[in-house]
XYZ file of C-alpha atoms in Angstrom:
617
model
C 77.904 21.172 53.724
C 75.437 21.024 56.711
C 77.338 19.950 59.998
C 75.695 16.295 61.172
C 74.669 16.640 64.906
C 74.822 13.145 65.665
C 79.042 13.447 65.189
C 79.293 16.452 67.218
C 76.739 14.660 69.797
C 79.030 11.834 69.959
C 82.184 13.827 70.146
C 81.208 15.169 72.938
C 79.892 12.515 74.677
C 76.749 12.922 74.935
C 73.688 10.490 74.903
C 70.779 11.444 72.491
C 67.476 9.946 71.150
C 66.980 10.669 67.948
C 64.328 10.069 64.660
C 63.480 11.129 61.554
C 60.757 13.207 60.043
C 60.040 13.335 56.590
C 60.070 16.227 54.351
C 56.917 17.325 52.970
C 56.049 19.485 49.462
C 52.483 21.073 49.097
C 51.123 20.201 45.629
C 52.065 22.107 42.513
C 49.624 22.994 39.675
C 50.306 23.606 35.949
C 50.396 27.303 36.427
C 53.466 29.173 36.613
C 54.125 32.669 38.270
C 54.733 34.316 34.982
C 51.458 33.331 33.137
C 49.752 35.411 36.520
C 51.694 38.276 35.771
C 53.121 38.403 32.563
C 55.573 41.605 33.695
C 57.906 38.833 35.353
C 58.780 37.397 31.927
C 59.699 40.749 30.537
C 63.533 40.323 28.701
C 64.418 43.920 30.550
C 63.767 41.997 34.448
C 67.358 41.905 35.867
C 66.175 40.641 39.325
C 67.453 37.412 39.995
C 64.953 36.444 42.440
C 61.997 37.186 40.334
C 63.487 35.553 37.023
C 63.537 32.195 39.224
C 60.070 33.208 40.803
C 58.466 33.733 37.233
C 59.766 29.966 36.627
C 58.193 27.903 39.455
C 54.942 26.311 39.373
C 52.064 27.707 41.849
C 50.932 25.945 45.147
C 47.726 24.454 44.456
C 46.352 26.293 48.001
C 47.962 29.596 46.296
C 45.556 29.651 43.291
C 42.920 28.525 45.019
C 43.316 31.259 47.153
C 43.921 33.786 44.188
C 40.836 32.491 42.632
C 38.556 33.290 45.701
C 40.195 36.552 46.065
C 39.056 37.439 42.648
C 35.563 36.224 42.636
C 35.482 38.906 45.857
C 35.662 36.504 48.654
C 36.975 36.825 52.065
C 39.825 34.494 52.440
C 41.366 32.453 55.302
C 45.112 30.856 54.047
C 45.633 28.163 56.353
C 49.380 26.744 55.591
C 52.208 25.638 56.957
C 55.722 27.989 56.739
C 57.671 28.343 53.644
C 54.399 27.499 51.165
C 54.307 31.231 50.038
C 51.319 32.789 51.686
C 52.369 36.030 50.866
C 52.553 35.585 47.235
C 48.654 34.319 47.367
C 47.415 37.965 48.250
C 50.285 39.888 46.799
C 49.483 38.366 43.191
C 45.880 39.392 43.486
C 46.512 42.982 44.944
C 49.137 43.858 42.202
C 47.615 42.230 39.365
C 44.170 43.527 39.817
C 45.731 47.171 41.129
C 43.582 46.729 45.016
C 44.859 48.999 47.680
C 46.186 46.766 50.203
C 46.652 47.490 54.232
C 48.734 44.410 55.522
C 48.795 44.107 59.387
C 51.642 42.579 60.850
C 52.163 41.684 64.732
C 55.197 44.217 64.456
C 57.314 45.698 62.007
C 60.143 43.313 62.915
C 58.155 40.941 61.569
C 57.042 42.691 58.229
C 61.125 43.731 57.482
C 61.211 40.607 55.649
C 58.359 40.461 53.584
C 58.918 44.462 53.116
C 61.787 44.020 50.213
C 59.739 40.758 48.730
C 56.803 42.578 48.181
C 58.746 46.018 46.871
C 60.259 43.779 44.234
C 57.207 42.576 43.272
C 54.918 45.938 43.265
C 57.912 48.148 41.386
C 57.951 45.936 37.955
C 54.259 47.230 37.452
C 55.247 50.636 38.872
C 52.973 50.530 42.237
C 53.662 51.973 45.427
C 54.584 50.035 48.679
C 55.026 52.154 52.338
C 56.166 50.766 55.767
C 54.804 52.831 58.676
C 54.330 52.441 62.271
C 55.669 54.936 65.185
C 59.322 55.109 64.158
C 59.452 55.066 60.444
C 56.933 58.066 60.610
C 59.677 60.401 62.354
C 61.982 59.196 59.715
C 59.682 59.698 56.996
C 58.727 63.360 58.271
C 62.320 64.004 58.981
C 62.821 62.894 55.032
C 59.942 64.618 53.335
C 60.043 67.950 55.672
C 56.192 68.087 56.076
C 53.130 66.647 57.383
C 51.069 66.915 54.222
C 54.049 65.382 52.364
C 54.040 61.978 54.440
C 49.794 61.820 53.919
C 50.240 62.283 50.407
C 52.921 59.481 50.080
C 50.671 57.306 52.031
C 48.079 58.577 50.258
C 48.942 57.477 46.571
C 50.505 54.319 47.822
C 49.350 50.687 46.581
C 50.275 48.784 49.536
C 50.938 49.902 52.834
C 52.171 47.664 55.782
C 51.381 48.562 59.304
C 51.302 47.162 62.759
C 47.840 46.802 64.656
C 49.198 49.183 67.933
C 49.632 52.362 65.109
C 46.853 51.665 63.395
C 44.998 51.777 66.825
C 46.270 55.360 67.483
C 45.404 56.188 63.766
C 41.315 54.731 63.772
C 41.547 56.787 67.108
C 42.369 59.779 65.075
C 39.908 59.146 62.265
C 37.516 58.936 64.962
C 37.730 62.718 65.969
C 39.802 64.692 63.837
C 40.538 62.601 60.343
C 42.699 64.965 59.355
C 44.986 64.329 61.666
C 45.829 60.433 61.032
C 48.136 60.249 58.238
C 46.196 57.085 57.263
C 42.387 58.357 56.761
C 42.869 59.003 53.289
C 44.565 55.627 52.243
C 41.635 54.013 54.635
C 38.850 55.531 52.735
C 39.970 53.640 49.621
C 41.776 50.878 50.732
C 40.322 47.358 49.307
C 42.141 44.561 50.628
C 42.821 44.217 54.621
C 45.662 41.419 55.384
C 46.226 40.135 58.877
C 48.797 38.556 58.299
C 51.007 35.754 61.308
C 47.540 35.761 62.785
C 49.356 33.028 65.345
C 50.836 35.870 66.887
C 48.039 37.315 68.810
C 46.628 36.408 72.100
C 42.579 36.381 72.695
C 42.946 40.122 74.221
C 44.872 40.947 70.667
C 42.408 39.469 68.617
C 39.293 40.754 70.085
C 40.541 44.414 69.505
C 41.847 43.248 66.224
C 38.336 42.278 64.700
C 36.709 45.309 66.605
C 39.308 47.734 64.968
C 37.985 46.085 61.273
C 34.303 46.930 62.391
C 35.585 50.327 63.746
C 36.800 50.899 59.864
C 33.787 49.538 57.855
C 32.060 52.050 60.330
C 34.339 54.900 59.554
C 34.605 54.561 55.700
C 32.132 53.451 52.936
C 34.435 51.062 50.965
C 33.530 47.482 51.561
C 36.699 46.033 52.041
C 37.865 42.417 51.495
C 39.681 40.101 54.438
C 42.821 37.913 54.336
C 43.849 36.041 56.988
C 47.405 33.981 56.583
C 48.022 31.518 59.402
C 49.804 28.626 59.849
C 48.618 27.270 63.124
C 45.364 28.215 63.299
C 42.705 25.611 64.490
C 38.998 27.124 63.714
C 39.917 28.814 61.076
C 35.586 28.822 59.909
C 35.017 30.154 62.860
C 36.895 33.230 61.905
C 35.337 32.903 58.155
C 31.616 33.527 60.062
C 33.389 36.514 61.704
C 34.417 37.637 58.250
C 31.074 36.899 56.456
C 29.316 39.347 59.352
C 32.196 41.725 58.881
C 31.743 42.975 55.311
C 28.549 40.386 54.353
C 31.133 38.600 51.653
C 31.228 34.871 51.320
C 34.449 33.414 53.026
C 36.373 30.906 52.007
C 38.665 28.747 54.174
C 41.567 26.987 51.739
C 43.891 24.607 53.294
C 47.672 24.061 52.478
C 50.633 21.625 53.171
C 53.818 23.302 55.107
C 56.968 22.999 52.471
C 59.487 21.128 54.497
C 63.160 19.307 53.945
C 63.711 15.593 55.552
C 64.424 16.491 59.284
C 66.204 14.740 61.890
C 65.353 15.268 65.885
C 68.019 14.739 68.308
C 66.666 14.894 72.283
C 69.661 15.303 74.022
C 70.020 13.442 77.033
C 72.991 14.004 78.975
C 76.354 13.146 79.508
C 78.110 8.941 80.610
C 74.643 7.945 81.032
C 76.578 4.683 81.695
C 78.027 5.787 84.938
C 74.536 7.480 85.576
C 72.653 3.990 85.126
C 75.172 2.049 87.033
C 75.085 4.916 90.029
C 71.420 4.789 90.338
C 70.911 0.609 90.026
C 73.359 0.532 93.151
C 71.049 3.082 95.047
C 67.762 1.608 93.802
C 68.956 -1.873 95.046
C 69.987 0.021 98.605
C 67.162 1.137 98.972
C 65.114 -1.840 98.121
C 67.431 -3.638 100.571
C 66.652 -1.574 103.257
C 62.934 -0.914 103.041
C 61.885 -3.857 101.676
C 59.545 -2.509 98.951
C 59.106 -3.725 95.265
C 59.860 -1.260 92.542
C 57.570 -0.957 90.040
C 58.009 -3.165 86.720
C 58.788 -0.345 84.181
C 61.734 1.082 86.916
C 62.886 -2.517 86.996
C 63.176 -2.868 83.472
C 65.302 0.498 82.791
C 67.533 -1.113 85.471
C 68.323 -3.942 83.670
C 68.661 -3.030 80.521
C 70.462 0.014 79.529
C 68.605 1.103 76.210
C 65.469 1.260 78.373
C 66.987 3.185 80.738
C 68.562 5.040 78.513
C 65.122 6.331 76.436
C 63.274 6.701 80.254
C 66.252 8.630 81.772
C 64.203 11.772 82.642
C 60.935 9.473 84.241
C 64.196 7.466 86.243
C 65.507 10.266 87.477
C 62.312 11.942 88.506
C 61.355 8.132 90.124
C 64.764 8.169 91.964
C 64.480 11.893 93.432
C 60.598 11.307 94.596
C 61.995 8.207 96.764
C 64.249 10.667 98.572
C 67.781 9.009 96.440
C 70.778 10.916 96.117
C 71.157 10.814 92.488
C 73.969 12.855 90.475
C 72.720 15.862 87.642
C 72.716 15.645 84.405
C 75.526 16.954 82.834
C 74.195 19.442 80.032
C 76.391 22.094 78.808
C 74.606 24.036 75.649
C 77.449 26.271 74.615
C 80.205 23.515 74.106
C 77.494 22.016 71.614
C 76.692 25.421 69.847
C 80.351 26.447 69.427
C 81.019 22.985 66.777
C 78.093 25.226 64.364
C 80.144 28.231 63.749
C 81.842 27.212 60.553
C 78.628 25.478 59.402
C 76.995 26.343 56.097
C 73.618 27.123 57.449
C 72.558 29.114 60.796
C 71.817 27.426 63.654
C 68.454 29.731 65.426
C 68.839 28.615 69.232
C 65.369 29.612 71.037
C 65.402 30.145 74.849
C 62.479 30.852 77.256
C 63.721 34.252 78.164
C 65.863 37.237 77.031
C 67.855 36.657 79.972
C 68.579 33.256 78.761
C 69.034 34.099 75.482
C 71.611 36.887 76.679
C 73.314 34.198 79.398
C 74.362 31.765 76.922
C 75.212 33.769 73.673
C 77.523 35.660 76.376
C 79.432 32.392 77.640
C 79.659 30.639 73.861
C 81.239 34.691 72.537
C 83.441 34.312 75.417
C 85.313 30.900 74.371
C 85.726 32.378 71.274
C 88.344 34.068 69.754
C 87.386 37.964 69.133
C 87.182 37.739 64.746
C 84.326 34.762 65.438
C 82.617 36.596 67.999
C 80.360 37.948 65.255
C 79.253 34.833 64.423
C 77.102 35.044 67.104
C 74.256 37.255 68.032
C 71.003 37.802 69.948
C 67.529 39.324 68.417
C 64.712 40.383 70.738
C 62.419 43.905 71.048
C 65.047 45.197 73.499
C 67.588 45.418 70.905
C 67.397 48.668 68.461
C 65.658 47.756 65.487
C 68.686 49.198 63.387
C 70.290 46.730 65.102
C 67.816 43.687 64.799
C 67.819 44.751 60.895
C 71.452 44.179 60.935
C 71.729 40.892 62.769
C 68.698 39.764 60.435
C 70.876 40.529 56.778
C 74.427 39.022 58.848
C 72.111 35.742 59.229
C 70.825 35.933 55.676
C 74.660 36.755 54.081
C 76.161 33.922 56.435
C 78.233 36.530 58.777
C 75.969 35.056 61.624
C 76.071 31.580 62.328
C 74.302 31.160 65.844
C 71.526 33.673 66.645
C 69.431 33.493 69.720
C 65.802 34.395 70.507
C 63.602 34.002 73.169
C 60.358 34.661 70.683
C 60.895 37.215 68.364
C 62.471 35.606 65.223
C 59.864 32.216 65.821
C 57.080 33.906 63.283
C 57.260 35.987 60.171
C 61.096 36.640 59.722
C 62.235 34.384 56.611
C 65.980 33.631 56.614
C 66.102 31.051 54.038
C 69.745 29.863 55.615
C 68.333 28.338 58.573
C 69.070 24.429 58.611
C 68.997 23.994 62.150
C 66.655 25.086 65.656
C 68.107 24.387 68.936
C 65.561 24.409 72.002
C 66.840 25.522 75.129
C 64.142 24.539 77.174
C 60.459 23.223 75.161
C 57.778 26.018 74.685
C 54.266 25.383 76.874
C 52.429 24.747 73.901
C 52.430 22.872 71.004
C 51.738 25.239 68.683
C 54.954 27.633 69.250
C 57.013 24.492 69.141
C 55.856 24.671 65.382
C 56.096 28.060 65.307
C 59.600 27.737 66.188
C 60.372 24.326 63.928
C 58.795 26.586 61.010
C 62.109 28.981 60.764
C 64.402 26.183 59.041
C 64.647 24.105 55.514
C 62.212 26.669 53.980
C 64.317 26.373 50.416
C 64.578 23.237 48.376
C 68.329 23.363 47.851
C 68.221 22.557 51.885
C 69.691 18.786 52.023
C 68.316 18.576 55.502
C 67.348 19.764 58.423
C 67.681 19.642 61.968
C 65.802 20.155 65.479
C 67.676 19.768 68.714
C 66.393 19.527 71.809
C 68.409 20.301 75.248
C 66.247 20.004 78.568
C 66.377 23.360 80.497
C 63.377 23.524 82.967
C 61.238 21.911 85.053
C 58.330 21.655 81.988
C 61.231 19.955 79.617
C 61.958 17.470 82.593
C 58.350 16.935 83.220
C 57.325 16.198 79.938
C 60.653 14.031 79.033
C 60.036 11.917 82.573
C 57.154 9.994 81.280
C 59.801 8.841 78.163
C 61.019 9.829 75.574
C 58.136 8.551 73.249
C 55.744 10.583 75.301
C 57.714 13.777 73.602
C 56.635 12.390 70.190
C 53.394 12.007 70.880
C 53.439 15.594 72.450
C 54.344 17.067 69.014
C 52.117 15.337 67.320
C 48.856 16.508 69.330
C 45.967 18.515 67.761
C 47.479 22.429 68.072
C 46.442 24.899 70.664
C 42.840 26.692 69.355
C 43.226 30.463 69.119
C 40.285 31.764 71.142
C 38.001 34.364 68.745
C 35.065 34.962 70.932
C 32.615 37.816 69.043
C 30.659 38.810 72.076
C 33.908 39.575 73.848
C 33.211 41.957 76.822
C 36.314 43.947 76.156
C 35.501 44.104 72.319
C 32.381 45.849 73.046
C 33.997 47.940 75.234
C 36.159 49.546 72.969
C 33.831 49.726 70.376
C 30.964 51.433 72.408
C 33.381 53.790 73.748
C 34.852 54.366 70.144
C 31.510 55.336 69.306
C 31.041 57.644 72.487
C 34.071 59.403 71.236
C 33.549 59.346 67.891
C 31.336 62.206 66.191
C 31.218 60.348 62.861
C 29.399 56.980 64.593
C 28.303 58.639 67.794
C 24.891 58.105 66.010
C 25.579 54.671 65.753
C 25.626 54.138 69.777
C 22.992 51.909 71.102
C 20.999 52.315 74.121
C 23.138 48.992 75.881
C 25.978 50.424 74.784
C 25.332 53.861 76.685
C 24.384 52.085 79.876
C 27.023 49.513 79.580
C 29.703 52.910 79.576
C 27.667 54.843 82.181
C 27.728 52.150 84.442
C 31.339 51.495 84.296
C 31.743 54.985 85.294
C 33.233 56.169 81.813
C 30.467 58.648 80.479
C 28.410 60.935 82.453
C 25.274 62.147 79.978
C 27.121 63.329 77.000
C 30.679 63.360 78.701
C 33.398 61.236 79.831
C 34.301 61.186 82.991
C 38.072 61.910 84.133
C 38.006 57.353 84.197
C 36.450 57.575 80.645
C 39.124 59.348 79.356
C 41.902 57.645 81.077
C 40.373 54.636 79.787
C 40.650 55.531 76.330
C 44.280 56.748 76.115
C 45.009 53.483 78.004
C 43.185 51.103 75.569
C 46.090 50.324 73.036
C 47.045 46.852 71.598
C 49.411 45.442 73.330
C 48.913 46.249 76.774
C 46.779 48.604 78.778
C 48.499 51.807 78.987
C 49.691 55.062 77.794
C 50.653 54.966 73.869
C 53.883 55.537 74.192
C 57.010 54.230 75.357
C 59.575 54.819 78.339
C 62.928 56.530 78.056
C 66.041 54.009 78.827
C 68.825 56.328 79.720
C 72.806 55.019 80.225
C 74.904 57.314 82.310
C 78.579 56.636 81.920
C 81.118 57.181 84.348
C 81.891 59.760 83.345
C 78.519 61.563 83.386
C 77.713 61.509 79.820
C 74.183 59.591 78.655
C 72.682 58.636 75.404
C 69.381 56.698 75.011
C 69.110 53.183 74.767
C 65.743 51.394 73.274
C 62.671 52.398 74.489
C 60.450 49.812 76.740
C 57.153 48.922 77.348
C 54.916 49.695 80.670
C 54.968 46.279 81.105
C 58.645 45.837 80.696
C 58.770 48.424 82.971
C 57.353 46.062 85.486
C 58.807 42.893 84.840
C 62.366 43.892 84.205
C 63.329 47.299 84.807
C 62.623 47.636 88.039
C 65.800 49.438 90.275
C 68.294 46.338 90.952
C 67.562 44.147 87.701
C 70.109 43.808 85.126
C 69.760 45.278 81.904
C 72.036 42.293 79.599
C 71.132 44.017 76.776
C 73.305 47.233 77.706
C 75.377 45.510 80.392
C 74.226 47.591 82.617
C 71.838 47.738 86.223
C 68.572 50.308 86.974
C 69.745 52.617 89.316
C 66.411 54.620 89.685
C 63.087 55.895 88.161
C 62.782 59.602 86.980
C 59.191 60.158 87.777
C 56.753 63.248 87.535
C 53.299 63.542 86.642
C 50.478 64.823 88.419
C 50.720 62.270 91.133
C 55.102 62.651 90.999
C 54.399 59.031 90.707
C 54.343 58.425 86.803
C 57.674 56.998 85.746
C 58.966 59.167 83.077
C 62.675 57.305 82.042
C 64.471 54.362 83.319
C 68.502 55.370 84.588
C 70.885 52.843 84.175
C 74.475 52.548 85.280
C 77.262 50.320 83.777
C 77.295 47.086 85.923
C 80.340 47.229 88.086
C 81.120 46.311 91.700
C 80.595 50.030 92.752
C 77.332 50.143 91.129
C 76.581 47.043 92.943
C 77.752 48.337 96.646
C 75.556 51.642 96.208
C-alpha cells in the first residue's frame, strides 16, 4: 500500500498546500501487440513480460507511428512518458528486419530499454549490441580480437550507441574506415533513432543533425529518422530538418502521456501559526512607528490565516524587504524522507546538485539503523556505472526505497516502482519539472501517485512568493522550445572541417567552406594548421575537449591507490579542483598530476581520504 503524504505531513507538523491532478490514458485502438507480431503468441513464449505485452491493445499514436514508418517516412513521436515510444520503432525494425542505430544521450540511459528491446529482438532470432567507450574494452576483452568485435557489430540487427562514440567513430570513417568498429554496420544501417531528444542542449543538437549529414555523406544507404520526445515544442521544425536530411516525407504524430491520478503537496513549513502571529505583531510595529499603509493583499494574509497561509513565501519575502526581523522556515527534508522507507513504491528525491543529492542521502543513512541503510542510495555520472546498474535493479526489486538524483535518472531510466518524486529545490524550467514528474505512476496497477515539493533556493522562494497559485500556473505554461537552428555557425564548422579531413567528401568541400576554415586559422592550402588539428580532437559532444577522460586516483593511508570513476574536463573544472570535496569517495583533491608538452595538461586527479590531517596540510 502506497504511504499517504498528507498523514506523514501532518505528523510532523508541517503546513502544506496541496491539489489534485488527474490521471490521464492515451487512446487505445483495436489492435493488439500480437496481431503485429504474431511470434509473441507462440505457445513455446515463457516470458512473462511479453505474454502480457502480446495481450494489450496498441496506443493509437503507436500505430500511427508504425504505419508512417512503413510507408518509409521520417517520423517525429511526440508523447508524454510511459505511452511506449520505444515499442513504436522497435515493432517496425523487428518486424520488417531494418538495421537499427538508436542514439541515446548516454548509456545510463539506454540500460533500461537495453533488456526490453533484447526480449523483443531474440523471439525472431535478431541481434541487439550495446556499445560506447567502456563496453568496447569489455567486449574486446571477451571476444580476444578486433575483427571479432566488428564482426559482432557487424551482423547485428540493432545496435544502441551514445552520440559522443559515435562522434569518435564518423571521425574514423572519415579517414581510415577500417578502423571504426561501426563503418560496416553504418553502411547498411536503415533506421537512425534519436531517441530522449529532451536531453540535448542547442550545442548537442547542432552536432547531432550535422553528424546525420556527416553519415548520408559517408555511406550510400538512405536511411530513415525517428525522433522520440516527450517535451519537445517544434517538433515540424525538426520534420523540415528531416525532409532535407534524407528527402523523405516526415511525419509529426502526437500522443497523450499515460499517467495515474496524482496528488501535489507544496510544503510550506513548520507552526505556521506561531509564524503568522510573530509577523502580524511586527507588521503592526512597524506600521505604528512609520506610519505607512500596507498594501491590501499583505493586510488580508494578516487577518486571515488561510490567506496567509497559501501567500506565506510572498509574506515573508514582503516582511524581509521592509527590513523585519522575521523567524526561518523550519524545513527539514530528511525527517520527511525517512517515514518512505517501508513504503511499497520508491520515492525518486531530485536535488539541484550532486552535492545536494550526496548531503542529504548522507544525513537520512545516518538516522538509520545500519540493515535500512540500503534502502537508500544516490545515482549520478560520478558513480561507477556497475554501480549505477546496481542501484537501478535494487530500485526496480524494491531493495531501494529512496534514491536521489540531481539529473541523471529524470529521462530515459524506467523503474516502473516509482509512486512518488520529491523536489528539493524546483528546476529553472518547466520542461525538466516534467521531465522529472515523468519517472512515477508509469504502470496501471499504480493506485496513485505523488509529487512533493520542499522549497530549497532562492528560485523556489521566488517563484512560491507571488503565492502559491502562481506555482500552478507555472506548471502549466507552454514548455521551454528546444532551439534547432540549421545554419548553426558551429554546425558548419564541424562539417566543413569534417570534410577538410575527410578524403572520402574532401570533394564535397565548397569554396565558403574553405575560406570560412582558412580564415579561422584551421587550414593552411591543403593542411591544417597545428589550431586545425587541435580543433578537431577537441570537437566532441559533450564538451570541447580531448576525447577522453581524466584519471581519479584514491591514495589510502597507507599508500595504496585504486581508481575511482573517471571525470570530465569540465568536471575537472567545476569540482575537482585541489580543496573540493569529492562526496562521492569521501574524500578531498590533494593535487593535479600534470605533464604534457606545456607540463601543464592535467593527466589524473589525487585524492586523499577526508580527515582533519588532510584538512591541516
Amino acid at each position: 500500500m502506497i504511504t499517504q503524504s498528507s498523514k506523514i505531513l501532518g505528523a510532523l507538523g508541517y503546513d502544506y498546500y496541496t491539489f489534485k491532478e488527474p490521471g490521464e490514458v492515451p487512446e487505445r485502438v483495436d489492435l493488439k501487440f500480437k496481431d503485429i507480431l504474431a511470434e509473441l503468441s507462440l505457445p513455446s513464449l515463457n516470458d512473462e513480460y511479453l505474454k502480457t505485452m502480446a495481450e494489450k491493445r496498441l496506443f493509437k499514436h503507436q500505430l500511427e507511428a508504425l504505419r508512417k514508418l512503413s510507408q518509409g517516412y521520417n517520423v517525429i513521436l511526440r508523447s508524454g512518458t510511459g505511452s511506449g515510444k520505444t515499442e513504436a520503432w522497435l515493432f517496425y525494425a523487428i518486424k520488417n528486419v531494418k538495421r537499427t542505430l538508436a542514439i541515446y544521450p548516454t548509456l545510463a540511459l539506454a540500460n533500461d530499454q537495453l533488456q526490453r528491446l533484447k526480449r523483443y529482438s531474440e523471439i525472431l532470432g535478431l541481434n541487439v549490441v550495446a556499445i560506447d567507450a567502456k563496453r568496447k574494452e569489455e567486449l574486446y576483452k571477451r571476444l580476444g580480437s578486433r575483427v571479432k568485435l566488428r564482426r559482432l557489430i557487424a551482423q547485428a540487427n540493432i545496435v544502441i550507441t551514445n552520440p559522443a562514440f559515435l562522434l569518435n567513430e564518423l571521425k574514423k570513417m572519415g579517414l581510415y574506415p577500417e578502423k571504426s568498429i561501426l563503418s560496416v554496420f553504418l553502411r547498411e544501417v536503415d533506421l537512425i533513432v534519436l531517441d530522449e531528444f529532451d536531453f540535448y542542449g542547442p550545442r548537442e543538437i547542432a552536432i547531432l543533425f550535422s553528424m546525420i549529414r556527416v553519415l548520408r555523406d559517408l555511406v550510400s544507404s538512405n536511411f530513415q529518422l525517428a525522433l522520440l520526445t516527450a517535451t519537445l515544442e517544434n517538433a515540424n521544425e525538426v520534420a523540415k530538418l528531416f525532409s532535407q536530411i534524407n528527402s523523405r516525407p516526415s511525419a509529426v504524430i502526437e500522443g497523450k502521456a499515460f499517467k495515474v491520478k496524482n496528488f501535489v503537496y507544496v510544503v510550506l513549513g513548520k507552526d505556521l501559526c506561531s509564524l503568522w502571529k510573530h509577523i502580524r505583531t511586527a507588521f503592526e510595529e512597524y506600521s505604528r512607528v512609520r506610519g505607512e499603509e500596507l498594501a491590501p493583499d499583505v493586510l488580508e494574509a494578516l487577518e486571515d490565516f488561510e490567506k496567509f497561509r497559501r501567500d506565506v513565501f510572498k509574506i515573508l519575502s514582503v516582511a524581509e524587504g521592509l527590513g523585519l526581523d522575521v523567524p526561518r522556515l523550519e524545513l527539514d527534508p530528511v525527517e520527511i524522507l525517512q517515514n518512505y522507507l517501508n513504503d511499497e513504491g520508491v520515492t525518486l528525491v531530485f536535488t539541484r546538485s550532486i552535492a545536494r543529492a550526496e548531503e542529504i542521502c548522507r544525513r537520512l543513512k545516518l538516522r538509520l539503523p545500519l540493515q535500512l541503510q540500503e534502502r537508500v542510495a544516490v545515482h549520478h555520472h560520478l558513480i561507477s556505472k556497475t554501480l549505477r546498474e546496481q542501484i537501478e535493479e535494487g530500485a526496480r526489486k524494491g531493495r531501494v526505497k529512496v534514491l536521489f538524483s540531481p539529473r541523471t535518472l529524470s529521462q530515459g531510466i524506467d523503474i516502473g516502482t516509482i509512486v512518488r518524486v520529491v523536489h528539493i529545490g524546483l528546476p529553472d524550467n518547466v520542461r525538466e519539472y516534467w521531465q522529472r514528474e515523468g519517472r512515477k505512476g508509469r504502470r496501471e496497477e499504480i493506485e496513485f501517485s505523488e509529487t512533493i515539493v520542499i522549497p530549497s533556493t532562492r528560485w523556489d522562494r521566488d517563484l512560491l512568493s507571488r503565492g502559491v497559485e502562481t506555482f500552478r500556473k507555472w506548471i502549466k505554461l507552454p514548455l521551454e522550445k528546444t532551439i534547432v537552428n540549421p545554419n548553426n555557425k558551429y554546425s558548419y564548422l564541424f562539417e566543413a572541417l569534417f570534410k577538410f579531413i575527410s578524403p572520402m567528401l574532401r570533394d564535397k568541400l565548397s569554396e565558403d567552406e574553405y575560406n570560412f576554415l582558412r580564415e579561422l586559422g584551421l587550414v593552411s592550402g591543403a593542411e591544417l594548421t597545428r589550431r586545425g588539428k587541435d580543433v578537431w580532437r577537441k570537437m566532441n559532444f559533450y564538451e570541447f575537449s580531448p576525447p577522453y577522460g581524466i584519471k581519479r586516483i584514491k591514495m589510502t593511508k597507507e599508500g595504496e591507490q585504486y581508481y575511482l570513476e573517471e571525470i570530465s574536463h569540465c568536471d575537472l573544472v567545476e569540482r575537482f579542483q585541489p580543496g573540493c570535496i569529492d562526496y562521492t569517495s569521501d574524500g578531498i583533491v590533494v593535487l593535479h598530476n600534470t605533464g604534457g608538452r606545456s607540463g601543464r595538461v592535467v593527466t589524473a586527479v589525487m585524492e586523499e581520504p577526508l580527515g582533519e590531517g588532510t584538512l591541516w596540510r
